[in-house]
Amino acid sequence: MSDNESAMIAEKTIVRENLDKMYPLIDTHTHFDAPVFDDDRTQQVQQAYAQGIRHLVLVGYLHQYFARMYDTQRSVNYITHLSNTAYNDPDKCHINAHIALGLHPFYIEQHTEDCLVQLEKMVIDRRPLAIGEIGLDTFTDAMKAPDTFAKQVRFFKTQLDIAVTHQLPVMLHIRKAHAEALAILKTHKYNAHKLGGIAHSFSGGEQEAKAFVKLGFKLGVTGQITNPNAKKLHRAIQAAVDSYGIECLVIETDCPDMTPIMCQTSSGYHLALEPTSNDKFDSAHSHNRNVPANLPWVLSSLSELLEVSHAKLAKQLWQNSCDALKVDWAYPV
Ligand SMILES: [Zn+2]
């Protein structure tokens, strides 16, 4: 057996390690401001910290909730502060919450032109970490209607313009519209190689995965990767990594959605994936919601799929997140 083969076998043994060991992680996409967290946000922050989460991004979807996101950011920082005081240890619990502002394509009917004006005003006043989530979504028949889709395209392009003007990365939400989104991104002056950006909760095929990475985006991997039946997703992620290396990935919970399969307690999973109400995050059931503390399961499944150890993958994902968000957060040692 060559040294190389022995090393690979050793690596495979390592990747089957359980989750006993904690690694520093960045949750690149959450809706932790959702009301479903109002009753136990403090405990959730502490549990997330205990699981290694050191940064989380609160991602925008409706203009009316932007203020709530900033309130949540303050409360996460306050929880952090309280925990530090309680334990008298400055390193005991310190999660940094960050904000992305954007108008989500799934809620296009609820957005007005004024929302775009207000968005840009807020970007100027408060300088968020990123613009998002923005993109195209034709999940339902109603969203495929020409007028509705044209409005999605218009809002997508305008928000890409805002990202370019203010030199900010974008968080893309693309569902059942990958070809159309790629066509827009290829001609738009937004340059992900320069500004960064994440194709959040990536759900396309192998060629599409590679196309987004080629444009400079990282692929956001959620708890869906934990589902052994998610063959198409596994193949797409593997294909992107085969061509571009593990540098093309970041991880996220997208909480309260996308609960890892091992954390699900009922058949409510499909409800979370296929929203029927106007606000899917309000309707997520608290007993089956996803939480930031579940992020290590995404690390674990990805590590098994790619046959890379938790430690190596966690460190690379941290760097990838910093690259995608154009920040320089120190890796905790
Ligand atoms: Zn989201």
Short mmCIF file of C-alpha atoms and ligand atoms in Angstrom, two decimals:
data_model
loop_
_atom_site.label_atom_id
_atom_site.label_comp_id
_atom_site.label_asym_id
_atom_site.label_seq_id
_atom_site.Cartn_x
_atom_site.Cartn_y
_atom_site.Cartn_z
CA MET A 1 0.00 0.00 0.00
CA SER A 2 1.39 3.39 -0.95
CA ASP A 3 1.72 6.22 1.55
CA ASN A 4 -0.96 7.99 -0.36
CA GLU A 5 -3.40 5.08 -0.01
CA SER A 6 -2.68 4.76 3.72
CA ALA A 7 -3.30 8.47 4.11
CA MET A 8 -6.63 8.15 2.31
CA ILE A 9 -7.74 5.26 4.51
CA ALA A 10 -6.74 7.21 7.61
CA GLU A 11 -8.71 10.18 6.31
CA LYS A 12 -11.80 7.98 5.71
CA THR A 13 -11.59 6.73 9.29
CA ILE A 14 -11.36 10.28 10.54
CA VAL A 15 -14.40 11.47 8.58
CA ARG A 16 -16.61 8.92 10.35
CA GLU A 17 -15.81 10.67 13.61
CA ASN A 18 -18.88 11.71 15.57
CA LEU A 19 -19.79 15.22 16.57
CA ASP A 20 -18.13 15.10 20.00
CA LYS A 21 -15.44 17.52 18.94
CA MET A 22 -16.43 21.10 18.28
CA TYR A 23 -15.10 23.20 15.38
CA PRO A 24 -15.50 26.96 14.85
CA LEU A 25 -18.18 27.55 12.19
CA ILE A 26 -19.88 30.42 10.37
CA ASP A 27 -23.61 30.08 9.69
CA THR A 28 -23.71 32.07 6.44
CA HIS A 29 -27.49 32.14 6.08
CA THR A 30 -30.15 32.29 8.81
CA HIS A 31 -33.55 33.79 9.52
CA PHE A 32 -32.85 33.83 13.24
CA ASP A 33 -35.05 36.93 13.52
CA ALA A 34 -38.15 34.81 12.78
CA PRO A 35 -40.81 34.88 15.52
CA VAL A 36 -40.46 31.11 15.94
CA PHE A 37 -37.27 31.90 17.92
CA ASP A 38 -38.78 34.59 20.15
CA ASP A 39 -39.43 32.29 23.11
CA ASP A 40 -35.96 30.77 23.43
CA ARG A 41 -33.50 32.89 21.44
CA THR A 42 -31.17 33.19 24.44
CA GLN A 43 -30.88 29.40 24.85
CA GLN A 44 -30.48 28.99 21.10
CA VAL A 45 -27.56 31.44 21.03
CA GLN A 46 -25.89 29.62 23.90
CA GLN A 47 -26.45 26.20 22.29
CA ALA A 48 -25.12 27.47 18.97
CA TYR A 49 -22.03 28.81 20.70
CA ALA A 50 -21.51 25.45 22.40
CA GLN A 51 -21.67 23.80 18.95
CA GLY A 52 -18.95 26.07 17.57
CA ILE A 53 -20.97 28.80 15.82
CA ARG A 54 -18.98 32.05 16.02
CA HIS A 55 -20.67 34.19 13.34
CA LEU A 56 -24.14 34.09 11.88
CA VAL A 57 -25.71 36.14 9.11
CA LEU A 58 -29.31 37.32 9.36
CA VAL A 59 -30.56 37.46 5.78
CA GLY A 60 -33.30 39.80 4.57
CA TYR A 61 -36.41 38.76 2.71
CA LEU A 62 -39.14 41.36 3.29
CA HIS A 63 -38.57 45.09 3.74
CA GLN A 64 -41.04 45.20 6.64
CA TYR A 65 -38.73 42.94 8.69
CA PHE A 66 -35.45 44.83 8.20
CA ALA A 67 -35.88 46.66 11.52
CA ARG A 68 -36.63 43.34 13.25
CA MET A 69 -33.36 41.95 11.91
CA TYR A 70 -31.41 44.82 13.45
CA ASP A 71 -33.30 44.27 16.74
CA THR A 72 -32.30 40.59 16.60
CA GLN A 73 -28.69 41.49 15.89
CA ARG A 74 -28.71 43.73 18.98
CA SER A 75 -30.34 41.03 21.09
CA VAL A 76 -27.81 38.38 20.01
CA ASN A 77 -25.01 40.74 20.98
CA TYR A 78 -26.79 41.46 24.28
CA ILE A 79 -27.19 37.72 24.99
CA THR A 80 -23.51 37.39 24.29
CA HIS A 81 -22.76 40.23 26.66
CA LEU A 82 -24.98 38.77 29.39
CA SER A 83 -23.34 35.37 29.05
CA ASN A 84 -19.92 36.91 29.34
CA THR A 85 -20.94 38.70 32.50
CA ALA A 86 -22.58 35.61 33.97
CA TYR A 87 -19.58 33.41 33.43
CA ASN A 88 -17.08 36.21 33.99
CA ASP A 89 -15.18 34.92 31.00
CA PRO A 90 -14.88 37.14 27.94
CA ASP A 91 -14.55 34.12 25.63
CA LYS A 92 -17.42 32.13 27.10
CA CYS A 93 -20.13 33.03 24.60
CA HIS A 94 -19.46 35.34 21.74
CA ILE A 95 -21.49 35.00 18.56
CA ASN A 96 -21.31 37.89 16.12
CA ALA A 97 -24.55 38.51 14.25
CA HIS A 98 -24.38 40.26 10.85
CA ILE A 99 -27.00 41.62 8.49
CA ALA A 100 -27.71 41.13 4.79
CA LEU A 101 -30.47 43.30 3.32
CA GLY A 102 -32.48 42.23 0.31
CA LEU A 103 -35.88 41.57 -1.22
CA HIS A 104 -36.54 37.83 -1.70
CA PRO A 105 -38.00 36.71 -5.06
CA PHE A 106 -40.46 34.31 -3.38
CA TYR A 107 -42.26 37.35 -1.87
CA ILE A 108 -42.19 39.41 -5.07
CA GLU A 109 -45.91 40.23 -4.88
CA GLN A 110 -45.35 41.97 -1.56
CA HIS A 111 -42.50 44.21 -2.77
CA THR A 112 -43.11 47.70 -4.20
CA GLU A 113 -40.79 50.11 -5.99
CA ASP A 114 -40.59 52.03 -2.72
CA CYS A 115 -39.10 48.92 -1.05
CA LEU A 116 -36.14 49.21 -3.44
CA VAL A 117 -35.73 52.90 -2.58
CA GLN A 118 -35.90 52.13 1.14
CA LEU A 119 -33.46 49.25 0.70
CA GLU A 120 -30.82 51.44 -0.91
CA LYS A 121 -31.34 54.16 1.70
CA MET A 122 -30.73 51.60 4.45
CA VAL A 123 -27.67 50.25 2.64
CA ILE A 124 -26.23 53.77 2.65
CA ASP A 125 -27.20 54.51 6.26
CA ARG A 126 -26.24 51.21 7.87
CA ARG A 127 -23.89 49.45 5.45
CA PRO A 128 -24.93 45.78 5.78
CA LEU A 129 -22.52 42.89 5.29
CA ALA A 130 -24.20 41.89 2.02
CA ILE A 131 -27.22 42.31 -0.27
CA GLY A 132 -29.60 39.37 -0.01
CA GLU A 133 -31.36 37.27 -0.46
CA ILE A 134 -32.08 38.17 -4.07
CA GLY A 135 -32.67 36.17 -7.23
CA LEU A 136 -35.33 34.22 -9.11
CA ASP A 137 -37.81 31.60 -7.93
CA THR A 138 -40.36 29.78 -10.12
CA PHE A 139 -41.27 27.13 -7.56
CA THR A 140 -45.02 27.67 -7.94
CA ASP A 141 -47.10 28.11 -11.07
CA ALA A 142 -48.11 31.58 -9.91
CA MET A 143 -44.48 32.63 -9.89
CA LYS A 144 -44.00 31.48 -13.47
CA ALA A 145 -46.67 33.94 -14.69
CA PRO A 146 -44.98 36.33 -17.16
CA ASP A 147 -45.78 39.52 -15.22
CA THR A 148 -44.63 38.03 -11.91
CA PHE A 149 -41.43 36.64 -13.37
CA ALA A 150 -40.67 39.93 -15.16
CA LYS A 151 -41.01 41.72 -11.83
CA GLN A 152 -38.62 39.22 -10.22
CA VAL A 153 -36.08 39.85 -12.97
CA ARG A 154 -36.40 43.61 -12.56
CA PHE A 155 -35.95 43.48 -8.77
CA PHE A 156 -33.05 41.06 -9.14
CA LYS A 157 -31.19 43.32 -11.58
CA THR A 158 -31.84 46.46 -9.55
CA GLN A 159 -30.49 44.81 -6.40
CA LEU A 160 -27.42 43.61 -8.31
CA ASP A 161 -26.96 47.27 -9.36
CA ILE A 162 -27.16 48.31 -5.68
CA ALA A 163 -24.51 45.69 -4.80
CA VAL A 164 -22.20 47.06 -7.50
CA THR A 165 -22.78 50.70 -6.51
CA HIS A 166 -22.00 49.98 -2.86
CA GLN A 167 -19.40 47.26 -3.53
CA LEU A 168 -21.12 44.54 -1.49
CA PRO A 169 -21.38 40.76 -2.00
CA VAL A 170 -24.79 39.23 -2.81
CA MET A 171 -26.62 36.22 -1.37
CA LEU A 172 -28.46 34.54 -4.23
CA HIS A 173 -31.73 32.65 -3.86
CA ILE A 174 -32.26 30.72 -7.11
CA ARG A 175 -34.92 28.02 -7.32
CA LYS A 176 -36.05 26.36 -10.54
CA ALA A 177 -34.62 29.29 -12.53
CA HIS A 178 -30.89 28.54 -12.72
CA ALA A 179 -30.49 29.04 -16.47
CA GLU A 180 -32.30 32.38 -16.35
CA ALA A 181 -30.28 33.57 -13.35
CA LEU A 182 -26.99 32.54 -14.95
CA ALA A 183 -27.92 34.40 -18.13
CA ILE A 184 -28.51 37.60 -16.11
CA LEU A 185 -25.32 37.19 -14.05
CA LYS A 186 -23.17 36.60 -17.14
CA THR A 187 -24.15 39.95 -18.65
CA HIS A 188 -24.47 42.03 -15.47
CA LYS A 189 -21.51 44.10 -14.30
CA TYR A 190 -21.64 42.45 -10.85
CA ASN A 191 -18.35 40.55 -10.65
CA ALA A 192 -18.36 37.83 -8.00
CA HIS A 193 -14.63 37.24 -8.43
CA LYS A 194 -14.16 40.75 -7.08
CA LEU A 195 -17.19 41.28 -4.79
CA GLY A 196 -17.71 37.72 -3.53
CA GLY A 197 -21.17 36.20 -3.14
CA ILE A 198 -22.98 32.99 -2.28
CA ALA A 199 -25.48 30.87 -4.24
CA HIS A 200 -27.43 30.09 -1.07
CA SER A 201 -29.06 26.67 -0.54
CA PHE A 202 -27.82 25.56 -3.91
CA SER A 203 -30.35 23.27 -5.60
CA GLY A 204 -29.30 23.05 -9.25
CA GLY A 205 -27.53 20.34 -11.21
CA GLU A 206 -23.85 19.55 -11.83
CA GLN A 207 -23.35 21.92 -14.76
CA GLU A 208 -25.16 24.74 -12.97
CA ALA A 209 -23.10 24.24 -9.82
CA LYS A 210 -19.90 24.56 -11.85
CA ALA A 211 -21.29 27.58 -13.73
CA PHE A 212 -21.97 29.53 -10.51
CA VAL A 213 -18.51 28.71 -9.16
CA LYS A 214 -16.94 29.72 -12.46
CA LEU A 215 -18.63 33.10 -12.08
CA GLY A 216 -16.99 33.47 -8.66
CA PHE A 217 -19.80 32.40 -6.30
CA LYS A 218 -19.50 29.93 -3.43
CA LEU A 219 -22.22 27.27 -3.17
CA GLY A 220 -24.22 27.40 0.08
CA VAL A 221 -24.84 23.90 1.49
CA THR A 222 -27.76 23.36 3.90
CA GLY A 223 -29.15 20.48 5.96
CA GLN A 224 -30.46 19.00 2.72
CA ILE A 225 -27.01 17.45 2.28
CA THR A 226 -27.77 15.22 5.30
CA ASN A 227 -30.54 13.44 3.36
CA PRO A 228 -29.13 10.23 1.80
CA ASN A 229 -31.81 10.48 -0.91
CA ALA A 230 -30.63 13.92 -2.06
CA LYS A 231 -28.62 12.29 -4.85
CA LYS A 232 -28.86 15.19 -7.30
CA LEU A 233 -27.51 17.60 -4.68
CA HIS A 234 -24.70 15.23 -3.71
CA ARG A 235 -23.68 14.86 -7.36
CA ALA A 236 -23.78 18.64 -7.97
CA ILE A 237 -21.63 19.42 -4.92
CA GLN A 238 -19.20 16.64 -5.77
CA ALA A 239 -18.93 17.84 -9.38
CA ALA A 240 -18.16 21.41 -8.30
CA VAL A 241 -15.53 20.17 -5.83
CA ASP A 242 -13.96 17.86 -8.45
CA SER A 243 -13.49 20.86 -10.74
CA TYR A 244 -12.76 23.66 -8.26
CA GLY A 245 -11.79 22.06 -4.93
CA ILE A 246 -13.44 22.48 -1.51
CA GLU A 247 -12.71 26.21 -1.79
CA CYS A 248 -16.06 26.61 -3.61
CA LEU A 249 -18.31 25.76 -0.63
CA VAL A 250 -19.80 27.44 2.42
CA ILE A 251 -22.35 26.03 4.89
CA GLU A 252 -25.54 27.44 6.34
CA THR A 253 -28.61 26.36 8.31
CA ASP A 254 -31.19 28.61 6.54
CA CYS A 255 -32.98 28.20 9.88
CA PRO A 256 -35.85 27.78 10.65
CA ASP A 257 -35.95 25.92 7.30
CA MET A 258 -33.90 22.96 6.03
CA THR A 259 -33.72 20.93 9.25
CA PRO A 260 -31.01 18.23 8.99
CA ILE A 261 -32.62 14.80 8.65
CA MET A 262 -31.21 13.58 11.99
CA CYS A 263 -32.78 16.56 13.80
CA GLN A 264 -36.28 16.09 12.37
CA THR A 265 -38.96 15.02 14.78
CA SER A 266 -42.00 14.69 12.52
CA SER A 267 -43.24 14.74 8.96
CA GLY A 268 -43.25 18.53 9.12
CA TYR A 269 -40.10 18.60 6.96
CA HIS A 270 -42.08 18.89 3.76
CA LEU A 271 -44.02 21.77 5.19
CA ALA A 272 -40.80 23.65 5.79
CA LEU A 273 -39.53 22.94 2.29
CA GLU A 274 -42.75 23.68 0.47
CA PRO A 275 -44.19 26.80 2.02
CA THR A 276 -47.83 27.50 1.41
CA SER A 277 -48.41 30.59 3.50
CA ASN A 278 -47.28 34.10 2.65
CA ASP A 279 -44.50 33.94 5.18
CA LYS A 280 -42.89 30.55 5.45
CA PHE A 281 -40.77 31.58 8.40
CA ASP A 282 -43.81 32.54 10.46
CA SER A 283 -45.42 29.20 9.70
CA ALA A 284 -42.46 26.96 10.55
CA HIS A 285 -43.47 24.70 13.42
CA SER A 286 -41.38 25.24 16.50
CA HIS A 287 -41.07 21.50 17.20
CA ASN A 288 -39.48 20.88 13.82
CA ARG A 289 -37.70 24.13 13.14
CA ASN A 290 -34.06 24.24 12.26
CA VAL A 291 -31.68 26.11 14.63
CA PRO A 292 -28.10 27.45 14.26
CA ALA A 293 -26.85 24.77 16.71
CA ASN A 294 -27.66 22.13 14.04
CA LEU A 295 -24.93 23.42 11.70
CA PRO A 296 -22.31 20.77 12.67
CA TRP A 297 -24.57 18.12 11.05
CA VAL A 298 -24.04 19.87 7.72
CA LEU A 299 -20.28 19.84 8.32
CA SER A 300 -20.47 16.15 9.22
CA SER A 301 -22.45 15.05 6.13
CA LEU A 302 -20.29 17.15 3.84
CA SER A 303 -17.17 15.68 5.39
CA GLU A 304 -18.47 12.17 4.72
CA LEU A 305 -19.51 12.97 1.15
CA LEU A 306 -16.20 14.58 0.21
CA GLU A 307 -14.01 12.34 2.39
CA VAL A 308 -12.33 15.29 4.05
CA SER A 309 -11.82 15.37 7.83
CA HIS A 310 -14.03 17.62 9.97
CA ALA A 311 -11.03 19.65 11.11
CA LYS A 312 -9.69 20.32 7.62
CA LEU A 313 -13.13 21.03 6.17
CA ALA A 314 -14.19 23.33 9.03
CA LYS A 315 -11.08 25.45 8.66
CA GLN A 316 -11.45 25.70 4.88
CA LEU A 317 -15.17 26.56 5.15
CA TRP A 318 -14.29 29.38 7.55
CA GLN A 319 -11.84 30.79 5.01
CA ASN A 320 -14.33 30.30 2.16
CA SER A 321 -17.01 32.22 4.09
CA CYS A 322 -14.59 35.09 4.67
CA ASP A 323 -13.69 35.11 0.97
CA ALA A 324 -17.36 35.07 -0.09
CA LEU A 325 -18.32 37.86 2.33
CA LYS A 326 -15.14 39.91 1.90
CA VAL A 327 -14.29 39.90 5.59
CA ASP A 328 -11.23 38.87 7.52
CA TRP A 329 -12.57 37.14 10.62
CA ALA A 330 -9.81 35.44 12.59
CA TYR A 331 -10.16 31.65 12.90
CA PRO A 332 -10.54 30.94 16.64
CA VAL A 333 -7.81 28.69 17.97
ZN ZN B 1 -33.11 32.20 3.33
#
